[in-house]
Amino acid sequence: MLGLNEISIRIGGRLLIDNASVQLPERGRIGLVGRNGTGKSTLLKAILGEVPVDMGAIRQRTAARIGTVAQDAPSGKTTPLEHVLSANRERTSLLAELEETDEGLRVAAIHERLNDIGAHAAPARVARILAGLGFDEAAQNQPLDSFSGGWRMRVALAAGLFSEPDFLLLDEPTNHLDLEAALWLEGFLARYPNGLLLVSHDRDLLDKVCDGILHLDAAQLTYYAGNFQRFERTRRVKLAQQQTAYERQQAERKHIQSFIDRFRYKASKARQAQSRVKMLERMEPIADVTEERTARFEFPVPDHLAPPILVLENTAVGYTEETLVLKALDLRIDMDDRIALLGANGNGKTTLLRLLAGELSHASGEIKRSAKLEVGYFAQDQFDLLQPDRTAFQHLAAAIPGAADAKVRAHLGRFGLEQAKADTRIGDLSGGEKARLVLATITTGTPHMLLLDEPTNHLDIDAREALVQALNSFEGAVVLVSHDPHLVSLVADQLWLVRDGRCRSYDGDVADYRRSILDAGREARREEKRAEMRPTVSKRENRRRRAEDRAAKATL
């Protein structure tokens, strides 16, 4: 069990958690939710002992192992398979000792312990985890230094999952994943045998994995049994009851105050008026339900273009003439299209977006664009172009040279970056606020088509819902890559599958695609269990070895 007992946490003088207490079930799979900036990641660090608590205590079961994913991406010449295997420290230690000792009884004991912890099946289990996160057999055996930072963070995630601590802490684990890997992770976490505390803004992940929700709001922690959907229903009822109680109390206070005002100076009623003054003083005030205003998104309205706005005919694209990523592309996009790209990372989804954006030239075939076509492309590397010492206003003003200040501020306001936020240094903005600034920047030209590569990575749940509404109201085309099936299902009316160097229409919906991924995961688990039932060293063999050791010693 993990217990938070009357804890208070301040960061930079700001009170994030105020005298909060909660007891988490020992094997519960708990989702930690709350708006951006409320202190969820800070709470995880406090549980890990990386951030001090100002008051109170965090208690856990004696000898319980609390684990998480390393914040720094692993690197070096070791392979993903080797790095993840090393995360099981007991197995690694026993194997090292086995290499160094020749004492018979100790060798037999090591073999028996290795059998007990399933060490013989560990490489197969690690391979399954890495495969689920997108590493094929060849990639599992390449040096870590050959991978990008995002892929190496997947290795760090695999190591955290394989180590299987008694309580696993995960902070936005799907941020570096594609939809396929996110669906695999969903299934893995839903079966996690120990305690889990998960920070995520992915509604589907919280619904499928969690059996409890811990809500951080107004510096307080409240635990709700059930998944995220049940949490939302329960919270809505709770807020409605609180608002009703508040209104009832306000009416009662008004009635009492009216009596006091009427009879305070009337001798025959003065004593009753005084008693009502004391009644008001003792009445515990009920807070008014004032929901914090969520981020808003409002895309500018583009001029209408005659269909089609973009056509690809037998088009091929790659980064060199010798290595084509995609070929034989026959695609058409109209202004009213809502398209989501499916396919594991490495198959060419981002390459296709860059081709549509005009950032890559096609190697062969033909591309026809409407002469007036304007494109807004949201890419992850655009965050690197944000200068931390500039304000949001200064950044956008530079993107619209000559624009009046009022126009710049109005455009920022469409994305929830109003006066205070507009004049805040970019380095002091949250990840979600930076994402809104990037969206504001790519839409300064009033695009007819939005190309969005993982736009929700830094957005909280309320901001994601606002983005869904804005995209559904947008009067241009949308081509979307996202690991969030909730977003894809609510926005896209066409699914294109990018696989094996081709892009074709997918005959099915997100639920069908989810089932295919989960079916593949179930088959992998069945194979893992079959592997675990084939021990390399049986107990009978261990007994035989011990008997031989005893006989050898007797002859000395």
Coordinates of C-alpha atoms in Angstrom, one line a residue:
M1 CA 0.0 0.0 0.0
L2 CA 1.1 3.6 -0.7
G3 CA 0.0 6.1 1.8
L4 CA 0.1 9.9 1.5
N5 CA -0.5 11.3 5.0
E6 CA -1.3 15.0 5.3
I7 CA 1.4 16.0 2.7
S8 CA 2.0 19.5 1.5
I9 CA 4.4 20.3 -1.4
R10 CA 5.6 23.7 -2.6
I11 CA 7.7 24.4 -5.7
G12 CA 9.2 27.8 -6.1
G13 CA 7.0 29.2 -3.4
R14 CA 3.8 27.9 -5.1
L15 CA 1.6 25.5 -3.0
L16 CA 0.8 22.5 -5.3
I17 CA -0.5 20.1 -2.7
D18 CA -2.0 21.3 0.6
N19 CA -2.4 18.9 3.6
A20 CA -3.7 16.1 1.4
S21 CA -4.2 12.5 2.5
V22 CA -5.0 9.4 0.5
Q23 CA -4.4 5.6 0.8
L24 CA -3.8 3.8 -2.5
P25 CA -4.6 0.1 -2.8
E26 CA -1.6 -2.2 -2.9
R27 CA -2.3 -3.7 -6.4
G28 CA -4.5 -0.9 -7.7
R29 CA -4.0 0.5 -11.2
I30 CA -4.6 4.2 -10.4
G31 CA -4.8 7.0 -12.9
L32 CA -3.5 10.4 -11.7
V33 CA -5.4 13.2 -13.4
G34 CA -5.6 17.0 -13.3
R35 CA -5.1 20.0 -15.4
N36 CA -1.7 20.9 -16.7
G37 CA 0.5 22.6 -14.1
T38 CA -1.4 21.3 -11.0
G39 CA 1.6 19.2 -9.8
K40 CA 1.0 15.6 -11.0
S41 CA 4.6 15.0 -12.1
T42 CA 5.9 16.7 -8.9
L43 CA 3.8 14.3 -6.9
L44 CA 5.4 11.3 -8.7
K45 CA 8.9 12.8 -7.9
A46 CA 7.9 13.2 -4.3
I47 CA 6.9 9.5 -4.1
L48 CA 10.3 8.6 -5.6
G49 CA 12.0 10.8 -3.0
E50 CA 13.3 13.2 -5.7
V51 CA 11.3 16.2 -4.3
P52 CA 10.9 16.9 -0.6
V53 CA 7.5 17.2 1.1
D54 CA 7.1 20.3 3.2
M55 CA 4.7 18.6 5.6
G56 CA 3.3 15.1 6.2
A57 CA 4.8 11.8 5.1
I58 CA 4.7 9.3 2.2
R59 CA 4.6 5.8 3.5
Q60 CA 4.9 2.5 1.7
R61 CA 5.0 -1.2 2.5
T62 CA 8.3 -2.3 4.0
A63 CA 10.8 -3.6 1.3
A64 CA 8.4 -2.6 -1.5
R65 CA 10.1 -1.7 -4.7
I66 CA 8.9 1.6 -6.3
G67 CA 10.0 1.9 -9.9
T68 CA 9.6 4.3 -12.8
V69 CA 11.0 5.1 -16.3
A70 CA 14.4 6.7 -16.4
Q71 CA 14.1 10.4 -17.5
D72 CA 17.2 10.2 -19.6
A73 CA 17.2 8.2 -22.8
P74 CA 19.8 5.3 -22.6
S75 CA 22.7 5.4 -24.9
G76 CA 25.9 3.6 -25.8
K77 CA 27.0 0.5 -27.7
T78 CA 24.7 -1.9 -25.8
T79 CA 21.6 -3.1 -27.6
P80 CA 18.0 -2.5 -26.6
L81 CA 17.7 -6.2 -25.7
E82 CA 20.8 -6.1 -23.5
H83 CA 19.8 -2.8 -21.8
V84 CA 16.3 -4.0 -20.9
L85 CA 17.6 -7.4 -19.6
S86 CA 19.9 -5.6 -17.3
A87 CA 16.9 -3.9 -15.6
N88 CA 16.3 -7.1 -13.7
R89 CA 19.1 -6.6 -11.3
E90 CA 18.7 -9.9 -9.5
R91 CA 18.9 -11.9 -12.7
T92 CA 21.9 -9.8 -13.8
S93 CA 23.7 -10.3 -10.5
L94 CA 23.1 -14.1 -10.4
L95 CA 24.3 -14.6 -14.0
A96 CA 27.5 -12.6 -13.2
E97 CA 28.1 -14.7 -10.1
L98 CA 27.5 -17.9 -12.1
E99 CA 30.4 -16.8 -14.4
E100 CA 32.7 -16.4 -11.4
T101 CA 32.0 -19.3 -9.1
D102 CA 32.8 -23.0 -9.4
E103 CA 31.5 -24.0 -6.0
G104 CA 29.1 -26.8 -6.8
L105 CA 26.4 -26.2 -4.2
R106 CA 26.3 -22.5 -5.0
V107 CA 26.1 -23.2 -8.7
A108 CA 23.1 -25.4 -8.1
A109 CA 21.5 -22.8 -5.9
I110 CA 21.9 -20.1 -8.5
H111 CA 20.4 -22.3 -11.2
E112 CA 17.4 -23.1 -8.9
R113 CA 16.9 -19.4 -8.1
L114 CA 17.2 -18.5 -11.8
N115 CA 14.4 -21.0 -12.5
D116 CA 12.3 -19.6 -9.7
I117 CA 12.4 -16.1 -11.1
G118 CA 11.8 -17.3 -14.7
A119 CA 15.3 -16.1 -15.9
H120 CA 15.4 -18.6 -18.7
A121 CA 12.3 -16.9 -20.3
A122 CA 13.5 -13.4 -19.7
P123 CA 15.1 -12.8 -23.1
A124 CA 11.9 -13.9 -24.8
R125 CA 9.8 -11.7 -22.5
V126 CA 12.0 -8.7 -23.2
A127 CA 11.8 -9.4 -26.9
R128 CA 8.0 -9.4 -26.6
I129 CA 8.0 -6.1 -24.8
L130 CA 10.3 -4.5 -27.3
A131 CA 8.3 -5.8 -30.2
G132 CA 5.2 -4.4 -28.6
L133 CA 6.9 -1.0 -28.5
G134 CA 7.9 -1.2 -32.1
F135 CA 11.3 -2.9 -32.2
D136 CA 11.6 -5.7 -34.6
E137 CA 14.2 -8.5 -34.1
A138 CA 16.9 -6.6 -36.1
A139 CA 16.3 -3.4 -34.2
Q140 CA 16.5 -5.1 -30.8
N141 CA 20.1 -6.1 -31.6
Q142 CA 21.3 -2.7 -32.9
P143 CA 23.4 -0.3 -30.7
L144 CA 21.4 2.2 -28.7
D145 CA 23.3 5.1 -30.3
S146 CA 21.9 4.2 -33.7
F147 CA 18.4 5.3 -32.5
S148 CA 16.7 8.7 -32.2
G149 CA 15.9 10.1 -28.7
G150 CA 12.3 9.1 -29.0
W151 CA 13.1 5.5 -29.8
R152 CA 15.7 5.3 -27.0
M153 CA 12.9 6.6 -24.6
R154 CA 10.9 3.6 -25.7
V155 CA 13.8 1.4 -24.5
A156 CA 13.7 3.2 -21.2
L157 CA 10.0 2.5 -21.0
A158 CA 10.6 -1.2 -21.8
A159 CA 13.2 -1.4 -19.0
G160 CA 10.7 0.0 -16.5
L161 CA 8.0 -2.4 -17.6
F162 CA 10.3 -5.4 -17.5
S163 CA 11.7 -4.7 -14.0
E164 CA 8.1 -5.1 -12.7
P165 CA 8.4 -3.2 -9.4
D166 CA 5.8 -3.5 -6.6
F167 CA 4.6 0.0 -7.5
L168 CA 5.2 1.3 -11.0
L169 CA 5.0 5.1 -11.6
L170 CA 4.5 6.2 -15.2
D171 CA 4.3 9.9 -16.4
E172 CA 2.7 10.2 -19.8
P173 CA 4.1 6.9 -21.1
T174 CA 2.5 7.2 -24.6
N175 CA 4.1 10.5 -25.5
H176 CA 6.8 8.8 -27.5
L177 CA 4.6 6.1 -29.0
D178 CA 2.5 5.6 -32.1
L179 CA -1.0 4.4 -32.0
E180 CA 0.1 0.7 -32.4
A181 CA 2.5 0.8 -29.5
A182 CA 0.1 2.8 -27.4
L183 CA -2.6 0.1 -27.9
W184 CA -0.1 -2.6 -27.0
L185 CA 0.9 -0.7 -23.9
E186 CA -2.7 -0.4 -22.9
G187 CA -3.1 -4.1 -22.9
F188 CA 0.1 -4.7 -21.0
L189 CA -0.8 -2.2 -18.3
A190 CA -4.3 -3.6 -18.0
R191 CA -2.7 -6.9 -17.0
Y192 CA 0.0 -5.4 -14.8
P193 CA 0.1 -7.6 -11.7
N194 CA 1.3 -5.0 -9.1
G195 CA 0.5 -1.5 -8.2
L196 CA 0.5 1.2 -10.8
L197 CA 0.2 5.0 -10.7
L198 CA -0.3 6.5 -14.1
V199 CA -0.3 10.1 -15.2
S200 CA -2.0 10.4 -18.6
H201 CA -4.3 12.6 -20.6
D202 CA -5.4 9.7 -22.8
R203 CA -9.0 9.0 -22.0
D204 CA -9.0 5.6 -23.6
L205 CA -5.9 4.5 -21.8
L206 CA -7.3 5.6 -18.4
D207 CA -10.6 3.8 -19.2
K208 CA -9.1 0.5 -20.3
V209 CA -6.3 0.3 -17.7
C210 CA -7.4 2.0 -14.4
D211 CA -9.6 0.7 -11.6
G212 CA -9.2 3.9 -9.7
I213 CA -8.7 7.6 -10.4
L214 CA -6.7 10.0 -8.2
H215 CA -7.8 13.6 -8.9
L216 CA -5.4 16.5 -8.2
D217 CA -7.4 19.7 -8.1
A218 CA -7.2 22.9 -6.0
A219 CA -4.2 21.5 -4.2
Q220 CA -6.2 18.5 -2.9
L221 CA -6.2 14.8 -3.8
T222 CA -9.5 12.9 -4.1
Y223 CA -9.6 9.1 -4.8
Y224 CA -12.5 7.7 -7.0
A225 CA -13.1 4.0 -7.5
G226 CA -13.5 2.9 -11.1
N227 CA -12.1 4.0 -14.5
F228 CA -12.0 7.5 -15.9
Q229 CA -15.5 7.3 -17.4
R230 CA -16.9 6.5 -14.0
F231 CA -14.8 9.2 -12.4
E232 CA -16.3 11.8 -14.8
R233 CA -19.9 10.7 -14.0
T234 CA -19.2 10.7 -10.2
R235 CA -17.5 14.0 -10.3
R236 CA -20.4 15.6 -12.3
V237 CA -22.9 14.4 -9.7
K238 CA -20.7 15.6 -6.9
L239 CA -20.2 19.1 -8.4
A240 CA -24.0 19.3 -9.1
Q241 CA -24.7 18.4 -5.5
Q242 CA -22.2 20.9 -4.3
Q243 CA -23.7 23.7 -6.4
T244 CA -27.2 22.8 -5.2
A245 CA -26.0 22.9 -1.6
Y246 CA -24.2 26.2 -2.2
E247 CA -27.3 27.8 -3.7
R248 CA -29.4 26.5 -0.8
Q249 CA -27.0 27.8 1.7
Q250 CA -26.9 31.2 0.0
A251 CA -30.7 31.4 0.1
E252 CA -30.6 30.5 3.8
R253 CA -27.9 33.1 4.6
K254 CA -29.9 35.7 2.7
H255 CA -33.0 34.9 4.7
I256 CA -31.1 35.0 8.0
Q257 CA -29.4 38.3 7.1
S258 CA -32.8 39.8 6.1
F259 CA -34.1 39.0 9.6
I260 CA -31.0 40.5 11.2
D261 CA -31.3 43.7 9.2
R262 CA -35.0 44.0 10.1
F263 CA -34.8 43.4 13.8
R264 CA -31.2 44.2 14.9
Y265 CA -32.4 47.5 16.5
K266 CA -35.8 46.4 17.7
A267 CA -35.7 45.7 21.4
S268 CA -38.2 42.8 21.4
K269 CA -36.3 41.0 18.6
A270 CA -32.7 42.0 19.4
R271 CA -31.8 38.7 21.2
Q272 CA -33.2 36.7 18.3
A273 CA -31.3 38.9 15.8
Q274 CA -28.0 38.4 17.8
S275 CA -28.5 34.6 17.8
R276 CA -28.8 34.6 14.1
V277 CA -25.6 36.7 13.8
K278 CA -23.8 33.9 15.6
M279 CA -25.6 31.3 13.4
L280 CA -24.1 33.0 10.3
E281 CA -20.7 33.1 11.9
R282 CA -20.8 29.3 12.7
M283 CA -22.2 28.4 9.2
E284 CA -19.4 26.6 7.3
P285 CA -19.3 28.2 3.9
I286 CA -19.9 25.9 0.9
A287 CA -17.6 26.7 -2.1
D288 CA -19.3 27.9 -5.3
V289 CA -18.6 25.5 -8.2
T290 CA -16.5 27.6 -10.5
E291 CA -14.9 25.5 -13.2
E292 CA -11.5 26.9 -14.3
R293 CA -11.8 28.0 -17.9
T294 CA -10.2 25.5 -20.2
A295 CA -8.0 26.2 -23.2
R296 CA -9.9 27.1 -26.4
F297 CA -9.0 26.6 -30.0
E298 CA -10.5 28.5 -32.9
F299 CA -9.0 27.9 -36.3
P300 CA -9.4 30.7 -38.9
V301 CA -11.9 30.2 -41.7
P302 CA -10.2 29.6 -45.0
D303 CA -11.5 30.6 -48.4
H304 CA -13.2 27.8 -50.3
L305 CA -11.2 26.0 -52.9
A306 CA -12.7 23.8 -55.7
P307 CA -12.1 20.1 -55.2
P308 CA -9.7 18.4 -55.2
I309 CA -7.2 20.6 -53.4
L310 CA -4.4 18.0 -53.7
V311 CA -3.9 14.8 -55.8
L312 CA -1.0 12.3 -55.8
E313 CA -0.7 10.1 -58.9
N314 CA 1.6 7.1 -58.8
T315 CA 3.9 9.2 -56.6
A316 CA 7.1 7.9 -54.8
V317 CA 9.0 9.7 -52.1
G318 CA 12.2 9.1 -50.1
Y319 CA 15.2 10.9 -48.6
T320 CA 17.5 9.6 -51.3
E321 CA 16.9 8.3 -54.8
E322 CA 18.1 4.8 -53.7
T323 CA 15.9 4.5 -50.6
L324 CA 12.3 5.2 -51.4
V325 CA 10.1 5.3 -48.2
L326 CA 6.7 5.3 -50.0
K327 CA 5.7 4.5 -53.6
A328 CA 2.7 4.0 -55.9
L329 CA 0.8 6.7 -53.9
D330 CA -2.6 7.4 -55.5
L331 CA -4.3 9.8 -53.1
R332 CA -6.9 12.6 -53.2
I333 CA -7.7 15.2 -50.6
D334 CA -10.7 17.6 -50.6
M335 CA -11.4 20.5 -48.3
D336 CA -14.0 18.6 -46.3
D337 CA -11.8 15.5 -45.7
R338 CA -10.9 14.3 -42.1
I339 CA -8.1 11.7 -42.5
A340 CA -6.1 9.8 -39.9
L341 CA -2.9 8.0 -40.8
L342 CA -2.5 4.6 -39.2
G343 CA 0.7 2.5 -39.1
A344 CA 3.6 1.8 -36.8
N345 CA 6.4 4.4 -36.5
G346 CA 9.0 3.9 -39.2
N347 CA 6.5 3.1 -42.0
G348 CA 6.5 6.6 -43.4
K349 CA 3.6 8.6 -41.8
T350 CA 5.7 11.6 -41.1
T351 CA 7.3 11.3 -44.5
L352 CA 3.9 11.4 -46.1
L353 CA 3.0 14.5 -44.0
R354 CA 6.2 16.2 -45.1
L355 CA 5.4 15.4 -48.8
L356 CA 1.9 16.8 -48.4
A357 CA 3.3 19.9 -46.7
G358 CA 5.8 20.5 -49.6
E359 CA 8.8 20.0 -47.4
L360 CA 9.9 16.9 -49.4
S361 CA 10.0 16.6 -53.2
H362 CA 8.6 13.5 -54.8
A363 CA 11.0 11.2 -56.6
S364 CA 8.6 10.1 -59.3
G365 CA 4.9 10.4 -60.3
E366 CA 2.9 13.5 -60.1
I367 CA 1.5 15.9 -57.5
K368 CA -1.3 18.3 -58.4
R369 CA -2.0 21.2 -55.9
S370 CA -4.6 23.9 -56.0
A371 CA -2.8 27.1 -56.9
K372 CA -4.0 28.9 -53.8
L373 CA -3.5 26.0 -51.4
E374 CA -2.2 27.1 -48.0
V375 CA -1.0 24.4 -45.6
G376 CA -0.5 24.5 -41.8
Y377 CA 1.9 21.8 -40.6
F378 CA 2.2 20.9 -36.9
A379 CA 5.5 18.9 -36.4
Q380 CA 7.2 17.9 -33.2
D381 CA 10.5 19.5 -34.2
Q382 CA 8.7 22.9 -34.3
F383 CA 9.0 23.0 -30.5
D384 CA 12.8 23.3 -31.0
L385 CA 12.3 26.5 -32.9
L386 CA 10.7 28.3 -30.0
Q387 CA 13.1 30.7 -28.4
P388 CA 12.7 30.5 -24.6
D389 CA 13.6 34.2 -23.9
R390 CA 11.0 35.6 -26.3
T391 CA 7.4 36.1 -25.2
A392 CA 4.5 34.3 -27.1
F393 CA 3.5 37.7 -28.5
Q394 CA 7.0 38.4 -29.8
H395 CA 7.2 35.0 -31.4
L396 CA 4.0 35.3 -33.3
A397 CA 4.6 39.0 -34.2
A398 CA 7.8 37.8 -35.9
A399 CA 5.8 35.2 -37.8
I400 CA 3.4 37.9 -39.1
P401 CA 5.7 40.8 -40.0
G402 CA 4.0 44.1 -40.2
A403 CA 0.8 42.9 -38.5
A404 CA -0.8 45.3 -36.0
D405 CA -0.4 44.3 -32.3
A406 CA -4.1 43.9 -31.9
K407 CA -4.2 41.4 -34.7
V408 CA -1.4 39.4 -33.2
R409 CA -3.0 39.3 -29.8
A410 CA -6.4 38.4 -31.3
H411 CA -4.8 35.4 -33.0
L412 CA -3.1 34.3 -29.8
G413 CA -6.4 34.6 -28.1
R414 CA -8.0 32.1 -30.5
F415 CA -5.7 29.5 -28.9
G416 CA -6.2 30.4 -25.3
L417 CA -3.1 32.6 -25.1
E418 CA -4.6 35.8 -23.9
Q419 CA -3.1 38.9 -22.3
A420 CA -1.0 37.4 -19.4
K421 CA 0.1 34.3 -21.4
A422 CA 0.8 36.3 -24.5
D423 CA 3.4 38.4 -22.5
T424 CA 4.9 35.4 -20.8
R425 CA 8.4 34.1 -21.7
I426 CA 8.1 31.0 -23.8
G427 CA 10.6 29.3 -21.4
D428 CA 8.0 29.8 -18.6
L429 CA 5.0 28.4 -20.6
S430 CA 3.8 24.8 -20.0
G431 CA 4.1 22.1 -22.6
G432 CA 0.4 22.6 -23.4
E433 CA 0.8 26.3 -23.8
K434 CA 3.7 25.8 -26.2
A435 CA 1.6 23.5 -28.2
R436 CA -1.1 26.1 -28.5
L437 CA 1.6 28.7 -29.6
V438 CA 2.8 26.3 -32.3
L439 CA -0.8 25.8 -33.5
A440 CA -1.3 29.6 -33.6
T441 CA 1.9 30.0 -35.6
I442 CA 1.1 27.4 -38.3
T443 CA -2.4 29.0 -38.8
T444 CA -1.3 32.6 -39.4
G445 CA -1.7 32.0 -43.2
T446 CA -5.3 30.8 -42.8
P447 CA -4.6 27.3 -44.1
H448 CA -7.0 25.3 -46.2
M449 CA -5.4 22.0 -44.9
L450 CA -4.0 21.2 -41.4
L451 CA -1.4 18.5 -41.2
L452 CA -1.1 17.5 -37.5
D453 CA 1.7 15.1 -36.2
E454 CA 0.8 14.1 -32.6
P455 CA -0.8 17.5 -31.7
T456 CA -2.0 16.3 -28.3
N457 CA 1.3 15.2 -26.7
H458 CA 1.4 18.1 -24.3
L459 CA -2.4 18.8 -23.9
D460 CA -4.5 17.9 -20.9
I461 CA -7.8 16.2 -21.2
D462 CA -9.9 19.4 -21.3
A463 CA -7.6 20.9 -23.9
R464 CA -7.9 17.8 -26.0
E465 CA -11.6 18.0 -26.0
A466 CA -11.4 21.7 -27.0
L467 CA -9.1 20.7 -29.9
V468 CA -11.6 18.0 -31.0
Q469 CA -14.4 20.6 -31.2
A470 CA -12.2 23.1 -33.1
L471 CA -11.1 20.5 -35.6
N472 CA -14.7 19.4 -36.2
S473 CA -15.6 23.1 -36.7
F474 CA -12.7 23.8 -39.1
E475 CA -13.8 24.4 -42.7
G476 CA -10.7 22.9 -44.3
A477 CA -9.1 19.5 -44.6
V478 CA -7.4 17.7 -41.7
V479 CA -4.7 15.0 -42.0
L480 CA -3.9 13.6 -38.6
V481 CA -1.3 11.4 -37.0
S482 CA -2.1 10.6 -33.3
H483 CA -1.6 7.8 -30.7
D484 CA -4.9 8.9 -29.1
P485 CA -7.7 6.7 -30.4
H486 CA -10.3 8.9 -28.7
L487 CA -9.1 11.9 -30.8
V488 CA -8.9 9.8 -34.0
S489 CA -12.4 8.3 -33.6
L490 CA -14.0 11.7 -32.9
V491 CA -12.2 13.6 -35.7
A492 CA -11.4 11.3 -38.6
D493 CA -14.0 9.9 -41.1
Q494 CA -11.3 8.3 -43.2
L495 CA -8.4 6.0 -42.1
W496 CA -5.3 5.5 -44.3
L497 CA -3.0 2.7 -43.4
V498 CA 0.7 3.4 -44.1
R499 CA 2.5 0.0 -44.3
D500 CA 5.1 -1.8 -46.4
G501 CA 5.9 1.3 -48.5
R502 CA 2.3 2.0 -49.5
C503 CA -0.6 4.1 -48.3
R504 CA -4.1 2.6 -48.7
S505 CA -7.6 3.2 -47.4
Y506 CA -8.3 1.1 -44.3
D507 CA -11.5 -0.8 -44.4
G508 CA -12.7 -0.5 -40.9
D509 CA -12.8 1.9 -37.9
V510 CA -10.5 2.6 -35.0
A511 CA -12.2 -0.1 -33.0
D512 CA -11.4 -2.7 -35.7
Y513 CA -7.8 -1.5 -35.8
R514 CA -7.6 -1.7 -32.0
R515 CA -8.9 -5.3 -32.1
S516 CA -6.3 -6.3 -34.6
I517 CA -3.5 -4.9 -32.5
L518 CA -4.8 -6.5 -29.3
D519 CA -5.3 -9.9 -31.0
A520 CA -1.6 -9.8 -32.1
G521 CA -0.7 -9.0 -28.5
R522 CA -2.7 -11.9 -27.2
E523 CA -0.9 -14.3 -29.5
A524 CA 2.4 -12.9 -28.4
R525 CA 1.4 -13.6 -24.7
R526 CA 0.4 -17.1 -25.5
E527 CA 3.8 -17.7 -27.1
E528 CA 5.5 -16.2 -24.0
K529 CA 3.6 -18.6 -21.7
R530 CA 4.6 -21.5 -23.9
A531 CA 8.2 -20.4 -23.6
E532 CA 7.9 -20.1 -19.8
M533 CA 6.7 -23.7 -19.6
R534 CA 9.9 -24.9 -21.2
P535 CA 12.5 -24.4 -18.4
T536 CA 16.1 -24.8 -19.4
V537 CA 17.1 -26.5 -16.1
S538 CA 14.5 -28.7 -14.3
K539 CA 14.3 -29.3 -10.6
R540 CA 15.3 -32.9 -11.2
E541 CA 18.4 -31.8 -13.0
N542 CA 19.2 -29.5 -10.0
R543 CA 18.9 -32.5 -7.7
R544 CA 21.1 -34.6 -9.9
R545 CA 23.8 -31.9 -10.0
R546 CA 23.7 -31.5 -6.2
A547 CA 24.1 -35.3 -5.8
E548 CA 27.1 -35.3 -8.1
D549 CA 28.6 -32.5 -6.1
R550 CA 28.2 -34.4 -2.9
A551 CA 29.6 -37.6 -4.4
A552 CA 32.6 -35.7 -5.7
K553 CA 33.3 -34.2 -2.3
A554 CA 33.0 -37.6 -0.6
T555 CA 35.8 -39.0 -2.8
L556 CA 38.2 -36.2 -1.8

